[in-house]
Coordinates of C-alpha atoms and ligand atoms in Angstrom, one line a residue:
M1021 CA -30.8 -47.9 6.3
T1022 CA -29.7 -46.1 9.5
I1023 CA -26.5 -46.7 11.4
T1024 CA -26.7 -48.6 14.7
D1025 CA -26.2 -47.1 18.0
S1026 CA -22.7 -48.6 18.4
E1027 CA -21.7 -47.4 14.9
F1028 CA -22.9 -43.9 15.8
A1029 CA -21.0 -43.9 19.1
A1030 CA -17.8 -45.1 17.3
A1031 CA -18.2 -42.3 14.7
Q1032 CA -18.8 -39.8 17.5
A1033 CA -15.6 -40.9 19.3
R1034 CA -13.5 -40.5 16.2
I1035 CA -15.0 -37.1 15.6
Q1036 CA -14.3 -36.0 19.1
A1037 CA -10.7 -37.2 18.9
A1038 CA -10.2 -35.1 15.8
Y1039 CA -11.5 -32.0 17.5
D1040 CA -9.7 -32.6 20.8
P1041 CA -8.2 -29.2 22.0
D1042 CA -5.4 -31.1 23.7
L1043 CA -4.5 -32.7 20.4
L1044 CA -4.4 -29.2 18.9
A1045 CA -2.1 -28.0 21.7
A1046 CA 0.3 -30.9 21.2
A1047 CA 0.3 -30.5 17.4
S1048 CA 0.9 -26.7 17.7
L1049 CA 4.0 -27.3 19.8
K1050 CA 5.3 -29.8 17.3
F1051 CA 4.4 -27.5 14.4
S1052 CA 6.2 -24.6 16.0
E1053 CA 9.3 -26.8 16.4
L1054 CA 9.3 -28.0 12.8
I1055 CA 8.5 -24.7 11.1
S1056 CA 11.3 -22.9 13.1
A1057 CA 13.8 -25.6 12.1
H1058 CA 12.7 -25.2 8.5
A1059 CA 13.1 -21.4 8.6
Q1060 CA 16.6 -21.9 10.0
S1061 CA 17.6 -24.4 7.4
I1062 CA 16.5 -22.2 4.5
Q1063 CA 19.1 -19.7 5.4
T1064 CA 22.1 -22.1 5.4
E1065 CA 24.4 -21.9 2.5
D1066 CA 23.7 -25.2 0.8
S1067 CA 20.0 -25.5 1.4
I1068 CA 17.9 -26.5 -1.6
V1069 CA 15.6 -24.1 -3.3
L1070 CA 13.3 -26.3 -5.3
N1071 CA 13.3 -30.0 -4.3
W1072 CA 12.7 -31.3 -7.8
H1073 CA 10.8 -34.5 -8.3
H1074 CA 8.9 -35.6 -11.4
P1075 CA 5.2 -34.9 -10.9
A1076 CA 4.2 -38.6 -11.3
E1077 CA 6.6 -39.5 -8.5
N1078 CA 5.2 -36.8 -6.2
I1079 CA 1.6 -37.8 -7.0
E1080 CA 2.4 -41.5 -6.2
L1081 CA 3.9 -40.6 -2.9
A1082 CA 0.9 -38.3 -2.0
R1083 CA -1.5 -41.1 -2.9
Q1084 CA 0.3 -43.6 -0.7
F1085 CA -0.4 -41.5 2.3
L1086 CA -4.1 -41.3 1.5
Q1087 CA -4.3 -45.1 1.2
T1088 CA -2.6 -46.0 4.4
Q1089 CA -5.3 -44.5 6.7
D1090 CA -8.4 -46.5 6.9
N1091 CA -10.0 -45.4 10.2
T1092 CA -13.2 -47.4 10.1
D1093 CA -11.9 -50.7 11.3
S1094 CA -9.0 -49.9 13.6
T1095 CA -9.0 -48.9 17.2
P1096 CA -8.5 -45.1 17.6
P1097 CA -4.8 -44.1 17.7
T1098 CA -3.3 -42.7 20.8
Q1099 CA -2.5 -39.0 20.9
Q1100 CA 1.1 -39.8 20.8
D1101 CA 0.7 -41.8 17.6
T1102 CA -1.3 -39.0 16.0
I1103 CA 1.3 -36.4 16.8
Q1104 CA 4.0 -38.7 15.4
E1105 CA 2.1 -39.0 12.2
F1106 CA 1.4 -35.3 12.2
Q1107 CA 5.1 -34.6 12.4
Q1108 CA 5.8 -36.9 9.5
L1109 CA 3.2 -35.2 7.3
V1110 CA 4.3 -31.7 8.2
Q1111 CA 7.9 -32.6 7.6
L1112 CA 7.1 -34.1 4.2
M1113 CA 5.2 -31.0 3.2
L1114 CA 8.1 -28.8 4.2
D1115 CA 10.6 -31.1 2.4
R1116 CA 8.6 -31.4 -0.9
G1117 CA 7.5 -27.8 -1.1
H1118 CA 9.2 -25.0 -2.9
N1119 CA 11.4 -22.8 -0.7
L1120 CA 10.3 -19.4 -1.8
Q1121 CA 11.9 -17.9 1.3
N1122 CA 15.4 -19.2 0.3
P1123 CA 17.5 -16.2 -0.8
R1124 CA 18.4 -18.1 -3.9
Y1125 CA 14.8 -18.2 -5.0
I1126 CA 14.9 -15.2 -7.5
G1127 CA 12.2 -16.4 -9.9
H1128 CA 8.5 -15.4 -10.2
Q1129 CA 7.0 -12.3 -8.7
V1130 CA 6.0 -14.3 -5.6
P1131 CA 7.4 -13.1 -2.3
A1132 CA 9.6 -14.6 0.3
S1133 CA 6.6 -14.0 2.5
L1134 CA 7.2 -13.1 6.1
P1135 CA 6.8 -16.3 8.2
L1136 CA 5.1 -14.2 10.8
A1137 CA 2.5 -13.1 8.2
G1138 CA 1.8 -16.8 7.8
L1139 CA 1.1 -17.1 11.5
F1140 CA -1.4 -14.3 11.4
D1141 CA -2.9 -15.9 8.3
A1142 CA -3.2 -19.3 10.1
I1143 CA -5.8 -17.8 12.4
T1144 CA -8.0 -17.4 9.3
S1145 CA -7.6 -21.1 8.5
V1146 CA -7.5 -22.6 12.0
T1147 CA -10.7 -20.7 13.1
N1148 CA -12.2 -20.5 9.5
Q1149 CA -12.8 -16.7 9.2
V1150 CA -14.9 -15.9 6.2
M1151 CA -16.7 -12.9 4.9
A1152 CA -19.6 -11.9 2.6
V1153 CA -21.7 -10.0 5.0
Y1154 CA -20.4 -8.1 8.0
E1155 CA -22.0 -10.3 10.7
I1156 CA -20.2 -13.5 9.5
G1157 CA -16.8 -11.9 9.5
P1158 CA -16.9 -8.7 11.6
W1159 CA -13.2 -8.5 12.4
A1160 CA -12.2 -9.6 8.9
T1161 CA -14.4 -6.9 7.4
A1162 CA -13.0 -4.3 9.8
V1163 CA -9.4 -5.1 9.0
E1164 CA -10.1 -5.1 5.3
L1165 CA -11.8 -1.8 5.3
A1166 CA -9.2 -0.2 7.6
L1167 CA -6.4 -1.5 5.2
V1168 CA -8.3 -0.2 2.1
E1169 CA -8.4 3.2 3.7
M1170 CA -4.7 3.2 4.7
V1171 CA -3.4 1.8 1.4
G1172 CA -5.7 4.1 -0.7
K1173 CA -4.3 7.1 1.2
E1174 CA -0.7 6.0 0.4
I1175 CA -1.7 5.8 -3.3
G1176 CA -2.9 9.4 -2.9
F1177 CA -6.7 9.0 -3.3
T1178 CA -8.8 11.6 -1.6
P1179 CA -10.0 10.3 1.8
G1180 CA -13.8 9.9 1.8
E1181 CA -14.0 9.8 -2.0
F1182 CA -12.5 6.4 -2.9
S1183 CA -13.3 2.9 -2.1
G1184 CA -11.8 -0.6 -2.5
L1185 CA -12.0 -4.2 -1.8
V1186 CA -9.7 -7.3 -1.3
T1187 CA -10.1 -10.2 -3.7
N1188 CA -8.3 -13.4 -4.6
G1189 CA -5.5 -12.2 -6.7
G1190 CA -4.6 -9.6 -9.3
S1191 CA -6.3 -11.5 -12.1
L1192 CA -9.6 -11.4 -10.3
A1193 CA -9.0 -7.8 -9.4
N1194 CA -8.4 -6.9 -13.1
L1195 CA -11.6 -8.8 -14.1
T1196 CA -13.6 -7.0 -11.4
G1197 CA -12.2 -3.5 -12.3
L1198 CA -12.9 -4.0 -16.0
L1199 CA -16.3 -5.4 -15.3
A1200 CA -17.2 -2.2 -13.4
A1201 CA -15.9 -0.2 -16.4
R1202 CA -17.8 -2.3 -18.9
N1203 CA -21.1 -2.0 -16.9
L1204 CA -20.7 1.8 -16.8
A1205 CA -19.9 2.1 -20.5
C1206 CA -22.4 -0.5 -21.7
P1207 CA -25.0 -1.2 -19.0
E1208 CA -27.1 -3.5 -21.3
F1209 CA -24.2 -6.0 -21.3
W1210 CA -25.0 -7.1 -17.7
T1211 CA -28.7 -7.7 -18.3
E1212 CA -28.8 -8.8 -22.0
G1213 CA -25.4 -10.4 -22.4
S1214 CA -24.6 -11.4 -26.0
Q1215 CA -28.1 -10.5 -27.1
A1216 CA -27.5 -6.8 -26.5
Q1217 CA -27.4 -4.6 -29.6
F1218 CA -24.6 -2.1 -29.5
D1219 CA -24.5 1.0 -31.7
S1220 CA -20.8 0.9 -31.6
K1221 CA -18.3 -1.9 -30.9
P1222 CA -16.9 -2.1 -27.4
V1223 CA -13.1 -2.2 -27.2
I1224 CA -10.4 -2.0 -24.6
L1225 CA -7.1 -0.1 -25.2
A1226 CA -4.3 -1.9 -23.3
S1227 CA -0.6 -1.7 -23.1
S1228 CA 1.0 -4.3 -25.4
D1229 CA 2.7 -5.7 -22.4
A1230 CA -0.4 -5.9 -20.2
H1231 CA -0.7 -9.1 -18.1
Y1232 CA -2.6 -12.0 -19.8
S1233 CA -5.4 -11.7 -17.2
V1234 CA -6.4 -8.5 -19.0
T1235 CA -6.9 -10.5 -22.3
R1236 CA -8.7 -13.2 -20.4
S1237 CA -11.0 -10.6 -18.8
A1238 CA -12.0 -9.3 -22.2
G1239 CA -12.9 -12.9 -23.2
I1240 CA -14.8 -13.5 -20.0
L1241 CA -16.6 -10.2 -20.1
G1242 CA -17.9 -10.8 -23.6
I1243 CA -15.9 -7.9 -25.0
G1244 CA -13.7 -10.5 -26.9
A1245 CA -10.0 -11.0 -26.6
D1246 CA -9.6 -9.8 -30.2
N1247 CA -11.2 -6.5 -29.2
I1248 CA -8.3 -5.5 -27.0
I1249 CA -6.4 -2.9 -29.0
K1250 CA -2.7 -3.0 -28.1
I1251 CA -1.2 0.4 -27.4
P1252 CA 2.3 0.7 -29.0
L1253 CA 5.3 0.9 -26.6
D1254 CA 8.5 2.9 -26.8
E1255 CA 12.0 1.3 -26.7
Q1256 CA 11.7 1.0 -22.9
R1257 CA 8.5 -0.9 -23.3
K1258 CA 6.3 1.9 -21.9
I1259 CA 3.1 3.2 -23.4
Q1260 CA 3.7 6.0 -25.9
P1261 CA 1.1 8.7 -25.0
A1262 CA 1.1 10.1 -28.6
A1263 CA 0.3 6.6 -30.0
L1264 CA -2.4 6.2 -27.4
E1265 CA -4.0 9.5 -28.5
E1266 CA -3.9 8.4 -32.1
L1267 CA -5.7 5.2 -31.2
I1268 CA -8.3 7.0 -29.2
L1269 CA -9.0 9.3 -32.2
K1270 CA -9.1 6.3 -34.5
C1271 CA -11.6 4.5 -32.3
R1272 CA -13.8 7.7 -32.2
K1273 CA -13.7 7.9 -36.0
E1274 CA -14.6 4.3 -36.4
N1275 CA -17.4 4.7 -33.8
Q1276 CA -16.0 2.2 -31.2
T1277 CA -16.8 2.5 -27.5
I1278 CA -13.6 2.5 -25.4
I1279 CA -14.5 0.7 -22.2
A1280 CA -11.2 1.4 -20.6
V1281 CA -7.6 2.3 -21.1
V1282 CA -5.3 -0.2 -19.3
A1283 CA -1.8 0.9 -18.2
C1284 CA 0.8 -1.0 -16.1
A1285 CA 2.8 -0.1 -13.1
C1286 CA 4.7 -2.1 -13.8
A1287 CA 4.3 -4.5 -16.8
T1288 CA 5.7 -8.0 -16.2
P1289 CA 8.1 -8.6 -19.1
I1290 CA 10.9 -6.2 -17.9
G1291 CA 9.2 -4.3 -15.1
A1292 CA 8.5 -1.1 -17.1
F1293 CA 6.3 1.6 -15.5
D1294 CA 3.9 3.4 -17.9
P1295 CA 3.8 7.3 -17.8
L1296 CA 0.7 7.5 -15.7
N1297 CA 0.3 11.3 -15.6
D1298 CA 0.4 11.6 -19.3
I1299 CA -2.0 8.8 -19.8
A1300 CA -4.4 10.2 -17.1
D1301 CA -4.3 13.6 -18.9
L1302 CA -5.5 11.9 -22.1
C1303 CA -8.1 9.9 -20.2
E1304 CA -9.4 13.1 -18.6
Q1305 CA -9.5 14.9 -21.9
Y1306 CA -11.4 12.2 -23.7
Q1307 CA -13.4 11.1 -20.6
L1308 CA -12.2 7.5 -20.6
W1309 CA -12.0 5.1 -17.7
L1310 CA -8.3 4.5 -16.7
H1311 CA -7.5 1.1 -15.2
V1312 CA -4.0 0.7 -13.8
D1313 CA -2.6 -2.7 -13.1
A1314 CA -0.2 -2.0 -10.3
A1315 CA -0.3 -5.5 -9.0
H1316 CA 3.5 -5.6 -8.7
G1317 CA 4.6 -2.0 -8.5
G1318 CA 1.8 -0.4 -6.5
P1319 CA 3.8 -0.6 -3.2
T1320 CA 6.4 1.8 -4.6
C1321 CA 4.1 4.4 -3.2
F1322 CA 5.5 3.5 0.3
S1323 CA 9.0 4.4 -0.8
Q1324 CA 10.3 8.0 -0.9
Q1325 CA 13.0 6.9 -3.3
H1326 CA 10.7 5.1 -5.8
Q1327 CA 7.3 6.6 -5.5
H1328 CA 8.0 8.7 -8.6
L1329 CA 7.5 5.5 -10.7
T1330 CA 3.8 5.5 -9.8
A1331 CA 3.2 9.3 -9.9
G1332 CA -0.4 9.8 -11.1
L1333 CA -1.6 6.4 -9.8
H1334 CA -4.3 8.2 -7.8
R1335 CA -5.8 9.6 -11.0
A1336 CA -6.8 6.1 -12.2
D1337 CA -10.5 5.2 -12.0
S1338 CA -9.5 1.6 -10.9
V1339 CA -6.2 0.3 -9.5
V1340 CA -5.1 -3.3 -8.9
F1341 CA -2.6 -3.6 -6.1
D1342 CA -1.4 -7.1 -4.9
A1343 CA -0.3 -7.5 -1.2
H1344 CA 1.0 -10.9 -2.1
K1345 CA 3.7 -9.5 -4.4
M1346 CA 5.7 -6.6 -2.9
M1347 CA 4.2 -6.5 0.6
F1348 CA 5.5 -9.8 2.1
M1349 CA 2.1 -11.5 2.1
P1350 CA 1.4 -15.1 1.4
A1351 CA -1.1 -15.7 -1.4
L1352 CA -3.7 -14.4 -2.1
S1353 CA -4.6 -10.9 -1.1
A1354 CA -5.1 -8.3 -3.8
F1355 CA -6.7 -4.9 -3.6
L1356 CA -8.9 -3.3 -6.1
F1357 CA -9.5 0.5 -5.7
F1358 CA -12.1 2.8 -7.2
K1359 CA -11.2 6.5 -7.2
N1360 CA -14.9 7.3 -7.0
K1361 CA -16.6 5.3 -4.3
A1362 CA -19.9 5.4 -6.3
H1363 CA -18.3 2.8 -8.6
Q1364 CA -17.8 0.2 -5.9
F1365 CA -21.1 -1.5 -6.7
S1366 CA -20.9 -1.1 -10.4
A1367 CA -19.4 -4.5 -11.0
F1368 CA -22.1 -6.6 -9.4
Q1369 CA -25.5 -5.1 -9.3
Q1370 CA -27.7 -8.0 -8.3
Q1371 CA -29.1 -8.6 -4.9
A1372 CA -29.2 -11.8 -2.8
P1373 CA -32.1 -11.1 -0.5
Y1374 CA -31.3 -13.7 2.1
L1375 CA -27.9 -12.2 2.7
F1376 CA -28.9 -8.5 3.1
D1377 CA -31.0 -7.6 6.1
P1378 CA -33.6 -4.8 5.6
S1379 CA -33.8 -4.4 9.4
A1380 CA -30.3 -2.8 9.3
P1381 CA -29.9 -1.2 5.9
E1382 CA -27.0 1.0 6.9
I1383 CA -25.0 -2.2 7.6
A1384 CA -25.1 -3.1 3.9
E1385 CA -22.3 -0.6 3.4
Y1386 CA -20.1 -3.1 5.3
D1387 CA -21.4 -6.2 3.5
L1388 CA -18.4 -6.6 1.2
G1389 CA -19.9 -9.6 -0.7
L1390 CA -21.9 -7.0 -2.7
R1391 CA -18.6 -5.9 -4.3
T1392 CA -16.7 -9.1 -5.1
I1393 CA -17.1 -12.1 -7.3
E1394 CA -16.7 -14.3 -4.3
C1395 CA -19.7 -15.2 -2.0
T1396 CA -17.8 -16.9 0.7
K1397 CA -14.5 -15.1 0.8
R1398 CA -11.6 -16.3 2.9
A1399 CA -10.6 -13.6 5.3
N1400 CA -7.3 -12.8 3.6
S1401 CA -6.2 -9.6 5.3
Y1402 CA -5.3 -10.8 8.7
A1403 CA -1.7 -11.2 7.8
L1404 CA -1.3 -7.7 6.3
W1405 CA -3.1 -6.1 9.2
G1406 CA -1.0 -8.0 11.7
I1407 CA 2.4 -7.2 10.0
W1408 CA 1.5 -3.5 9.4
S1409 CA 0.4 -3.2 13.0
L1410 CA 3.5 -5.0 14.3
F1411 CA 6.3 -3.4 12.3
G1412 CA 4.7 -0.3 10.7
K1413 CA 4.4 0.7 7.1
G1414 CA 8.1 1.6 6.9
L1415 CA 8.9 -2.1 6.4
F1416 CA 7.1 -2.0 3.0
A1417 CA 9.3 0.9 1.9
D1418 CA 12.3 -1.1 3.1
L1419 CA 11.3 -4.1 1.0
V1420 CA 10.9 -1.9 -2.2
D1421 CA 14.2 0.0 -1.5
I1422 CA 16.3 -3.1 -0.8
T1423 CA 15.0 -5.4 -3.6
F1424 CA 15.2 -2.6 -6.2
E1425 CA 18.7 -1.8 -5.2
T1426 CA 19.7 -5.4 -5.3
A1427 CA 18.4 -5.6 -8.9
Q1428 CA 20.7 -2.6 -9.7
I1429 CA 23.6 -4.4 -8.2
F1430 CA 22.9 -7.4 -10.3
Y1431 CA 22.6 -5.2 -13.4
S1432 CA 26.1 -3.8 -12.7
L1433 CA 27.5 -7.3 -12.3
L1434 CA 26.0 -8.1 -15.7
E1435 CA 27.5 -5.0 -17.2
Q1436 CA 30.9 -5.9 -15.8
A1437 CA 30.8 -9.5 -17.1
A1438 CA 31.9 -10.1 -20.7
D1439 CA 29.9 -13.3 -21.0
F1440 CA 26.5 -11.9 -19.9
E1441 CA 24.2 -9.3 -21.4
A1442 CA 21.3 -7.4 -19.7
L1443 CA 18.5 -6.9 -22.1
H1444 CA 17.3 -3.6 -20.4
T1445 CA 18.1 -1.2 -17.7
P1446 CA 16.0 -2.3 -14.7
E1447 CA 13.5 0.1 -13.2
C1448 CA 12.5 -2.1 -10.4
N1449 CA 13.5 -5.6 -9.2
I1450 CA 13.0 -7.5 -12.5
V1451 CA 16.1 -8.1 -14.6
V1452 CA 16.1 -10.0 -18.0
F1453 CA 19.5 -11.2 -19.2
R1454 CA 21.3 -13.6 -21.5
Y1455 CA 24.4 -15.7 -21.3
Q1456 CA 26.5 -14.6 -24.2
T1457 CA 29.8 -16.0 -25.3
A1458 CA 31.4 -15.9 -28.7
W1459 CA 30.8 -19.7 -29.0
L1460 CA 27.1 -19.3 -28.2
Q1461 CA 26.7 -16.4 -30.6
S1462 CA 28.2 -18.4 -33.4
L1463 CA 25.1 -20.8 -33.2
P1464 CA 21.8 -20.0 -34.9
L1465 CA 19.3 -18.2 -32.8
E1466 CA 17.1 -21.3 -32.2
Q1467 CA 20.1 -23.1 -30.8
Q1468 CA 20.9 -20.2 -28.5
N1469 CA 17.4 -20.2 -27.3
L1470 CA 17.3 -23.9 -26.7
F1471 CA 20.6 -23.5 -24.8
H1472 CA 19.0 -21.0 -22.4
F1473 CA 15.9 -23.2 -21.9
Q1474 CA 18.0 -26.3 -21.2
L1475 CA 20.4 -24.5 -18.9
R1476 CA 17.6 -23.0 -16.8
R1477 CA 16.0 -26.4 -16.4
Q1478 CA 19.3 -27.9 -15.2
L1479 CA 19.7 -25.0 -12.8
I1480 CA 16.3 -25.3 -11.2
E1481 CA 16.4 -29.1 -11.0
S1482 CA 19.7 -28.9 -9.2
G1483 CA 18.0 -26.9 -6.4
E1484 CA 20.8 -24.4 -6.4
F1485 CA 18.8 -21.5 -7.7
Y1486 CA 15.3 -20.8 -8.9
I1487 CA 15.0 -18.3 -11.8
V1488 CA 12.6 -18.2 -14.7
H1489 CA 12.9 -17.9 -18.5
S1490 CA 11.5 -15.2 -20.7
V1491 CA 11.2 -14.6 -24.4
L1492 CA 11.7 -11.0 -25.6
D1493 CA 11.4 -10.3 -29.3
G1494 CA 12.0 -13.9 -30.2
Q1495 CA 15.1 -14.2 -27.9
A1496 CA 15.1 -16.6 -25.0
A1497 CA 16.5 -15.2 -21.9
F1498 CA 16.8 -15.7 -18.1
R1499 CA 14.6 -13.5 -15.9
I1500 CA 15.1 -12.8 -12.2
T1501 CA 12.9 -10.9 -9.8
V1502 CA 14.5 -10.1 -6.5
M1503 CA 11.6 -10.6 -4.2
N1504 CA 13.6 -11.5 -1.1
P1505 CA 15.3 -8.7 0.7
L1506 CA 17.8 -11.3 2.1
T1507 CA 19.1 -12.0 -1.4
T1508 CA 22.5 -10.3 -1.6
K1509 CA 25.3 -9.6 -4.1
V1510 CA 27.0 -12.8 -2.8
H1511 CA 24.1 -14.9 -4.0
L1512 CA 24.0 -13.1 -7.3
L1513 CA 27.7 -13.5 -8.0
R1514 CA 27.2 -17.2 -7.2
L1515 CA 24.3 -17.3 -9.7
L1516 CA 26.5 -16.1 -12.5
E1517 CA 29.2 -18.6 -11.5
T1518 CA 26.7 -21.4 -11.4
I1519 CA 25.4 -20.5 -14.8
R1520 CA 28.9 -20.4 -16.3
H1521 CA 29.7 -23.8 -14.7
K1522 CA 26.5 -25.4 -16.1
A1523 CA 27.0 -23.7 -19.5
S1524 CA 30.4 -25.2 -20.0
A1525 CA 29.1 -28.7 -19.2
L1526 CA 26.1 -28.2 -21.5
Q1527 CA 28.2 -26.9 -24.3
H1528 CA 29.2 -30.4 -25.3
A1529 CA 25.7 -31.3 -26.1
F1530 CA 25.5 -28.5 -28.7
P1531 CA 24.7 -27.8 -31.4
A1532 CA 21.6 -30.0 -30.8
T1533 CA 20.2 -31.4 -34.0
Q1534 CA 16.6 -32.4 -33.5
Q1535 CA 14.7 -29.6 -31.7
A1536 CA 12.9 -26.7 -33.2
D1537 CA 13.2 -23.1 -31.8
P1538 CA 11.5 -23.2 -28.4
C1539 CA 10.5 -19.6 -28.9
E1540 CA 8.5 -20.2 -32.1
Q1541 CA 5.3 -21.3 -30.3
T1542 CA 5.4 -18.6 -27.5
Ligands
PLP335 C1 1.1 -10.8 -10.9 C2 0.4 -9.9 -11.8 C3 -0.9 -10.1 -12.2 C4 -1.7 -11.4 -11.7 O1 -1.9 -11.3 -10.4 P1 -2.3 -12.6 -9.6 O2 -2.4 -12.1 -8.2 O3 -1.2 -13.6 -9.8 O4 -3.6 -13.2 -10.1 C5 -1.5 -9.2 -13.0 N1 -0.8 -8.1 -13.4 C6 0.4 -7.9 -13.1 C7 1.1 -6.7 -13.6 C8 1.1 -8.8 -12.2 O5 2.4 -8.5 -11.9

């Protein structure tokens, strides 16, 4: 069955209306009005951070909108109608979203991205810029390679010797870096998979606080999650070099192949930076691949004041470095660097002949799809290239300096408060702390833990603040990460006040009888 001429014409008219450049012009004006008003509102004192609704309620509302439009039997709407509906939809998205740019969002390590970065990024979506080979995304490829060069130099890699790529997040970057290491250590893994016969068992030595994506990578790569050997940490949760050396010698003695040593800059639990130079010394001595997960802390290399934390980062064979954490970028844009550019193709060795053109072999150097897990890859560096070009790299140093300092201010507020306890001295912008009164301490640990979980839930559902919870050594705690440079001491004092206020209300419900320790299963 084919469609009739009149059906075809009607379909064509609807398509043309959807593509109409005048509609785009009108929608863009409306968009600019709404997004600016939203940005203003976020900065006002009583604006809500998370507009909490139960998931079922949100899904129901989302479904209703999908069901109201049935464009096959109605006359086409006027442009004015469409703009009105567009406005309603944009406003709803803004209202129901999470306001990560609110200075009282101090939760996960997700930035208060610069709204202007989003405008640059919108070019990617509005004009659908993608990459795999140079010719499909020439400008996307150019900005990515220029950024790889500039960020790599900040890290301290030798110009001309290193290489890198941008991929969809730190987790994929960890996987890709460890895949390159695995292929170099055990080449038969790539071709033979689980059928390969190894003379010695492949293992990864990783910080006990390494991100879970490292464990997942070991699972995905066929190394096995159980073959991650955890490197013991000191009391500041940093890798102990002496313990690492012992493990290396033990693996040698037991005839195990160490695919990589994984260190963190910083690890997520409390933001601890591993001693990279000491670890790099050992990796050089024993000729081991050093992979450093600097997804969060990499941008300290922009800051005069804090670059000591990542001293030695340039000695790693592979480095993960997220732009969507401490460089203002909207998700996702993560760098993976290789100290030795010969390793840039080690992760993915197969060819896709229709993609790569033998009439211009020198262009393959610029066909970035050879190096990433993605085939079609969203051009995700427009925003970083735009912001760096507009404001200069000094703005990245400012972000590190201000947010780290604000975390120190928070730490001193905790030290001064009799009813709060910091669980560590912060090295960056992550602070883990507990509410601690004599009454709460008189309860069993599982009740104290439950109290922290319940209090946080009330706090985030109120929309006043967004913070996260953490569990350290069996103790539930609150965890903040100061991602927004507009978060100040005033907000942090108010956070402590709000917690106190909610705690005294919650106190009446305790001790709770029925629940088990919420930390037992984590
Ligand atoms: C955030 C983070 C990751 C995961 O990165 P995504 O971009 O969220 O996939 C990995 N490691 C560390 C240390 C991180 O902070």
